Short mmCIF file of N, CA, C and O in Angstrom, two decimals:
data_model
loop_
_atom_site.label_atom_id
_atom_site.label_comp_id
_atom_site.label_asym_id
_atom_site.label_seq_id
_atom_site.Cartn_x
_atom_site.Cartn_y
_atom_site.Cartn_z
N MET J 62 18.93 -9.04 6.56
CA MET J 62 18.43 -7.51 6.52
C MET J 62 19.80 -6.64 6.28
O MET J 62 19.96 -5.58 6.97
N GLY J 63 20.67 -7.17 5.55
CA GLY J 63 21.96 -6.41 5.48
C GLY J 63 21.98 -4.99 5.25
O GLY J 63 22.45 -4.08 5.78
N GLU J 64 20.97 -4.46 4.27
CA GLU J 64 21.14 -2.94 4.06
C GLU J 64 20.16 -2.30 4.90
O GLU J 64 20.58 -1.18 4.85
N PHE J 65 19.28 -2.80 5.40
CA PHE J 65 18.22 -1.86 6.09
C PHE J 65 19.13 -1.16 7.28
O PHE J 65 18.57 -0.08 7.27
N PRO J 66 19.97 -1.73 8.06
CA PRO J 66 20.64 -0.85 9.17
C PRO J 66 21.30 0.41 8.56
O PRO J 66 21.16 1.62 9.10
N VAL J 67 22.13 0.47 7.56
CA VAL J 67 22.38 1.29 7.04
C VAL J 67 21.47 2.39 6.45
O VAL J 67 21.91 3.77 6.52
N ARG J 68 20.58 1.99 5.65
CA ARG J 68 19.54 2.72 5.13
C ARG J 68 18.91 3.64 5.76
O ARG J 68 18.53 4.78 5.83
N LEU J 69 18.30 2.55 7.03
CA LEU J 69 17.73 3.52 8.32
C LEU J 69 18.48 4.68 8.91
O LEU J 69 18.08 6.06 8.88
N GLN J 70 19.67 4.12 9.16
CA GLN J 70 20.80 5.50 9.61
C GLN J 70 20.99 6.71 8.87
O GLN J 70 20.70 7.89 8.90
N LYS J 71 21.14 6.43 7.33
CA LYS J 71 21.48 7.26 6.46
C LYS J 71 20.17 8.43 6.19
O LYS J 71 19.98 9.58 6.28
N LEU J 72 18.80 7.64 6.38
CA LEU J 72 17.69 8.49 6.12
C LEU J 72 17.45 9.11 7.25
O LEU J 72 17.15 10.44 7.35
N ARG J 73 17.72 8.72 8.45
CA ARG J 73 17.33 9.51 9.82
C ARG J 73 18.44 10.67 9.73
O ARG J 73 18.22 11.72 10.12
N GLU J 74 19.71 10.49 9.44
CA GLU J 74 20.60 11.51 9.42
C GLU J 74 20.22 12.48 8.73
O GLU J 74 20.61 13.71 8.63
N ARG J 75 20.17 12.09 7.17
CA ARG J 75 19.41 12.96 5.99
C ARG J 75 18.59 14.18 6.62
O ARG J 75 18.35 15.24 6.17
N ARG J 76 17.77 13.53 7.58
CA ARG J 76 16.45 14.66 8.20
C ARG J 76 17.05 15.12 9.31
O ARG J 76 16.05 15.84 9.82
N ARG J 77 18.29 15.00 9.75
CA ARG J 77 18.83 15.54 10.78
C ARG J 77 17.82 15.30 12.04
O ARG J 77 17.62 16.12 12.84
N MET J 78 17.64 13.96 12.15
CA MET J 78 16.85 13.56 13.42
C MET J 78 17.60 12.69 14.28
O MET J 78 18.61 11.93 13.71
N ASN J 79 17.47 12.85 15.43
CA ASN J 79 18.18 11.84 16.24
C ASN J 79 17.23 10.73 16.61
O ASN J 79 16.14 10.59 16.16
N ARG J 80 18.11 9.74 17.21
CA ARG J 80 17.29 8.35 17.56
C ARG J 80 16.00 8.54 18.22
O ARG J 80 15.23 7.80 17.98
N LYS J 81 16.02 9.68 19.37
CA LYS J 81 15.06 9.81 20.03
C LYS J 81 13.59 10.17 19.39
O LYS J 81 12.58 9.87 19.63
N ALA J 82 13.97 11.28 18.66
CA ALA J 82 13.04 11.61 17.77
C ALA J 82 12.45 10.77 16.91
O ALA J 82 11.12 10.89 16.83
N LEU J 83 12.98 9.98 16.29
CA LEU J 83 12.50 9.05 15.28
C LEU J 83 11.74 7.76 16.28
O LEU J 83 10.70 7.50 15.87
N GLY J 84 12.35 7.58 17.24
CA GLY J 84 11.46 6.36 18.06
C GLY J 84 10.19 6.96 18.73
O GLY J 84 9.25 6.38 18.48
N GLU J 85 10.18 8.57 19.02
CA GLU J 85 8.95 8.93 19.44
C GLU J 85 7.93 8.87 18.12
O GLU J 85 6.75 8.42 18.50
N LEU J 86 8.37 9.09 17.21
CA LEU J 86 7.17 9.02 15.82
C LEU J 86 6.81 7.70 15.82
O LEU J 86 5.82 7.65 15.36
N CYS J 87 7.74 6.65 15.99
CA CYS J 87 7.43 5.20 15.77
C CYS J 87 6.69 4.64 16.98
O CYS J 87 6.11 3.32 17.04
N GLY J 88 6.86 5.35 18.30
CA GLY J 88 6.40 4.65 19.55
C GLY J 88 7.39 3.55 20.24
O GLY J 88 6.84 2.76 20.69
N LEU J 89 8.70 3.93 19.69
CA LEU J 89 10.06 3.24 20.03
C LEU J 89 10.77 3.83 20.97
O LEU J 89 10.70 5.02 20.94
N SER J 90 11.55 3.27 21.55
CA SER J 90 12.58 4.08 22.34
C SER J 90 13.77 4.17 21.28
O SER J 90 13.98 3.41 20.72
N LYS J 91 14.77 5.20 21.82
CA LYS J 91 15.81 5.27 21.16
C LYS J 91 16.72 4.26 21.10
O LYS J 91 17.55 3.92 20.16
N ASN J 92 16.66 3.25 22.20
CA ASN J 92 17.71 2.22 22.30
C ASN J 92 17.05 1.10 20.99
O ASN J 92 18.13 0.50 20.39
N ILE J 93 15.98 0.88 20.74
CA ILE J 93 15.51 0.12 19.60
C ILE J 93 16.08 0.47 18.40
O ILE J 93 16.42 -0.17 17.73
N ILE J 94 15.71 1.84 17.98
CA ILE J 94 16.30 2.38 16.96
C ILE J 94 17.46 2.30 16.78
O ILE J 94 18.41 1.47 15.85
N GLY J 95 18.11 2.18 17.96
CA GLY J 95 20.07 2.20 17.80
C GLY J 95 20.01 0.73 17.73
O GLY J 95 21.23 0.20 16.76
N GLN J 96 19.33 -0.46 17.97
CA GLN J 96 19.38 -1.88 17.71
C GLN J 96 19.46 -2.13 16.24
O GLN J 96 19.88 -2.92 15.54
N TYR J 97 18.47 -1.22 15.89
CA TYR J 97 17.93 -1.44 14.49
C TYR J 97 19.09 -1.08 13.53
O TYR J 97 19.28 -1.69 12.54
N GLU J 98 19.70 0.17 13.87
CA GLU J 98 21.09 0.76 12.98
C GLU J 98 22.14 -0.23 13.14
O GLU J 98 22.91 -0.17 12.17
N ARG J 99 22.29 -0.84 14.41
CA ARG J 99 23.46 -1.87 14.30
C ARG J 99 23.31 -3.06 13.95
O ARG J 99 24.33 -4.17 13.93
N GLY J 100 22.00 -3.59 13.52
CA GLY J 100 21.61 -4.68 13.05
C GLY J 100 21.42 -5.90 13.96
O GLY J 100 21.43 -6.86 13.63
N GLU J 101 21.27 -5.31 15.12
CA GLU J 101 20.96 -6.29 16.40
C GLU J 101 19.96 -6.58 16.47
O GLU J 101 19.39 -7.87 17.04
N LYS J 102 18.60 -6.11 16.07
CA LYS J 102 17.34 -6.10 15.92
C LYS J 102 16.60 -5.90 14.84
O LYS J 102 17.03 -4.93 13.92
N GLU J 103 15.71 -6.70 14.32
CA GLU J 103 14.87 -6.48 13.14
C GLU J 103 13.44 -6.15 13.27
O GLU J 103 12.80 -6.51 14.49
N PRO J 104 12.96 -4.96 12.57
CA PRO J 104 11.59 -4.55 13.08
C PRO J 104 10.68 -5.50 12.72
O PRO J 104 10.79 -6.29 11.73
N SER J 105 9.40 -5.09 13.55
CA SER J 105 8.04 -5.95 12.67
C SER J 105 7.60 -5.31 11.49
O SER J 105 8.11 -4.34 11.20
N VAL J 106 6.71 -5.95 10.76
CA VAL J 106 6.41 -5.57 9.60
C VAL J 106 5.57 -4.24 9.77
O VAL J 106 5.80 -3.42 9.08
N ARG J 107 4.72 -3.97 10.80
CA ARG J 107 4.06 -2.95 11.07
C ARG J 107 4.93 -1.75 11.30
O ARG J 107 5.11 -0.79 10.84
N THR J 108 6.26 -1.95 11.93
CA THR J 108 7.15 -0.92 12.11
C THR J 108 8.18 -0.68 10.93
O THR J 108 7.98 0.73 10.65
N LEU J 109 8.21 -1.44 10.27
CA LEU J 109 9.00 -1.45 8.89
C LEU J 109 8.09 -0.37 8.04
O LEU J 109 8.72 0.60 7.39
N ILE J 110 6.85 -0.82 8.02
CA ILE J 110 5.79 0.47 7.21
C ILE J 110 5.80 1.49 7.68
O ILE J 110 5.75 2.53 7.00
N GLU J 111 5.75 1.82 9.05
CA GLU J 111 5.72 2.97 9.81
C GLU J 111 6.97 3.94 9.17
O GLU J 111 6.86 5.08 8.95
N LEU J 112 8.04 2.99 9.47
CA LEU J 112 9.36 3.49 9.04
C LEU J 112 9.55 4.16 7.65
O LEU J 112 10.16 5.48 7.18
N ALA J 113 8.86 3.33 6.58
CA ALA J 113 8.89 3.72 5.15
C ALA J 113 7.94 5.04 5.12
O ALA J 113 8.46 5.90 4.41
N ASP J 114 6.98 5.16 5.87
CA ASP J 114 6.06 6.02 5.78
C ASP J 114 6.56 7.45 6.28
O ASP J 114 6.41 8.43 5.44
N ILE J 115 7.29 7.45 7.31
CA ILE J 115 7.97 8.46 7.98
C ILE J 115 8.93 8.88 6.98
O ILE J 115 8.88 10.09 6.53
N PHE J 116 9.81 8.19 6.26
CA PHE J 116 10.76 8.74 5.44
C PHE J 116 10.41 8.83 4.05
O PHE J 116 11.11 8.89 2.86
N GLU J 117 9.12 8.25 3.56
CA GLU J 117 8.39 8.40 2.63
C GLU J 117 9.28 7.81 1.11
O GLU J 117 9.59 8.32 -0.08
N VAL J 118 9.58 6.43 1.77
CA VAL J 118 10.21 5.51 0.80
C VAL J 118 9.56 4.19 0.95
O VAL J 118 8.72 4.08 1.84
N SER J 119 10.03 3.36 0.11
CA SER J 119 9.03 2.05 -0.06
C SER J 119 9.83 1.07 1.08
O SER J 119 11.12 1.35 1.53
N THR J 120 9.30 0.24 1.31
CA THR J 120 9.62 -0.86 2.23
C THR J 120 10.73 -1.46 1.75
O THR J 120 11.66 -2.12 1.96
N ASP J 121 10.56 -1.74 0.17
CA ASP J 121 11.74 -2.52 -0.47
C ASP J 121 12.98 -1.75 -0.45
O ASP J 121 14.24 -2.30 -0.36
N TYR J 122 12.69 -0.27 -0.69
CA TYR J 122 14.15 0.56 -0.48
C TYR J 122 14.84 0.27 0.77
O TYR J 122 15.95 -0.02 0.89
N LEU J 123 14.15 0.26 1.97
CA LEU J 123 14.41 -0.06 3.30
C LEU J 123 15.26 -1.30 3.42
O LEU J 123 16.10 -1.27 4.22
N LEU J 124 14.68 -2.13 2.56
CA LEU J 124 15.38 -3.65 2.93
C LEU J 124 16.23 -3.72 2.12
O LEU J 124 16.78 -5.09 1.94
N GLY J 125 16.78 -2.87 1.17
CA GLY J 125 17.62 -3.14 0.27
C GLY J 125 17.42 -4.09 -1.03
O GLY J 125 18.09 -4.29 -1.97
N ARG J 126 16.33 -4.11 -1.22
CA ARG J 126 15.73 -5.08 -2.35
C ARG J 126 15.62 -3.66 -3.87
O ARG J 126 15.05 -4.27 -4.75
N GLN J 127 15.75 -2.38 -3.57
CA GLN J 127 15.35 -1.46 -4.53
C GLN J 127 16.38 -0.39 -4.38
O GLN J 127 16.70 0.19 -3.21
N ASN J 128 17.30 0.05 -5.36
CA ASN J 128 18.40 0.81 -5.05
C ASN J 128 17.78 2.36 -5.03
O ASN J 128 18.84 3.30 -5.23
N PHE J 129 16.87 2.96 -5.50
CA PHE J 129 16.31 4.25 -5.76
C PHE J 129 15.32 4.57 -4.60
O PHE J 129 14.56 3.84 -4.18
N LEU J 130 15.27 5.71 -4.51
CA LEU J 130 14.14 6.39 -3.39
C LEU J 130 12.95 6.40 -4.16
O LEU J 130 12.27 6.44 -4.74
#
């Protein structure tokens, strides 16, 4: 998941959203979001889909399999 942490953080920052706010939208803690962004933890498929929906991107984009939004 090499691209996922970077893309998640960039998408979150573009929305001027802090980790706590994103976590609340997903039902996760800000610490889990931080672990995702540092590459320490990988999201479940359900969470990945939820993040893609929140940011209106594809799961392929989040995973680094697609280079455009």
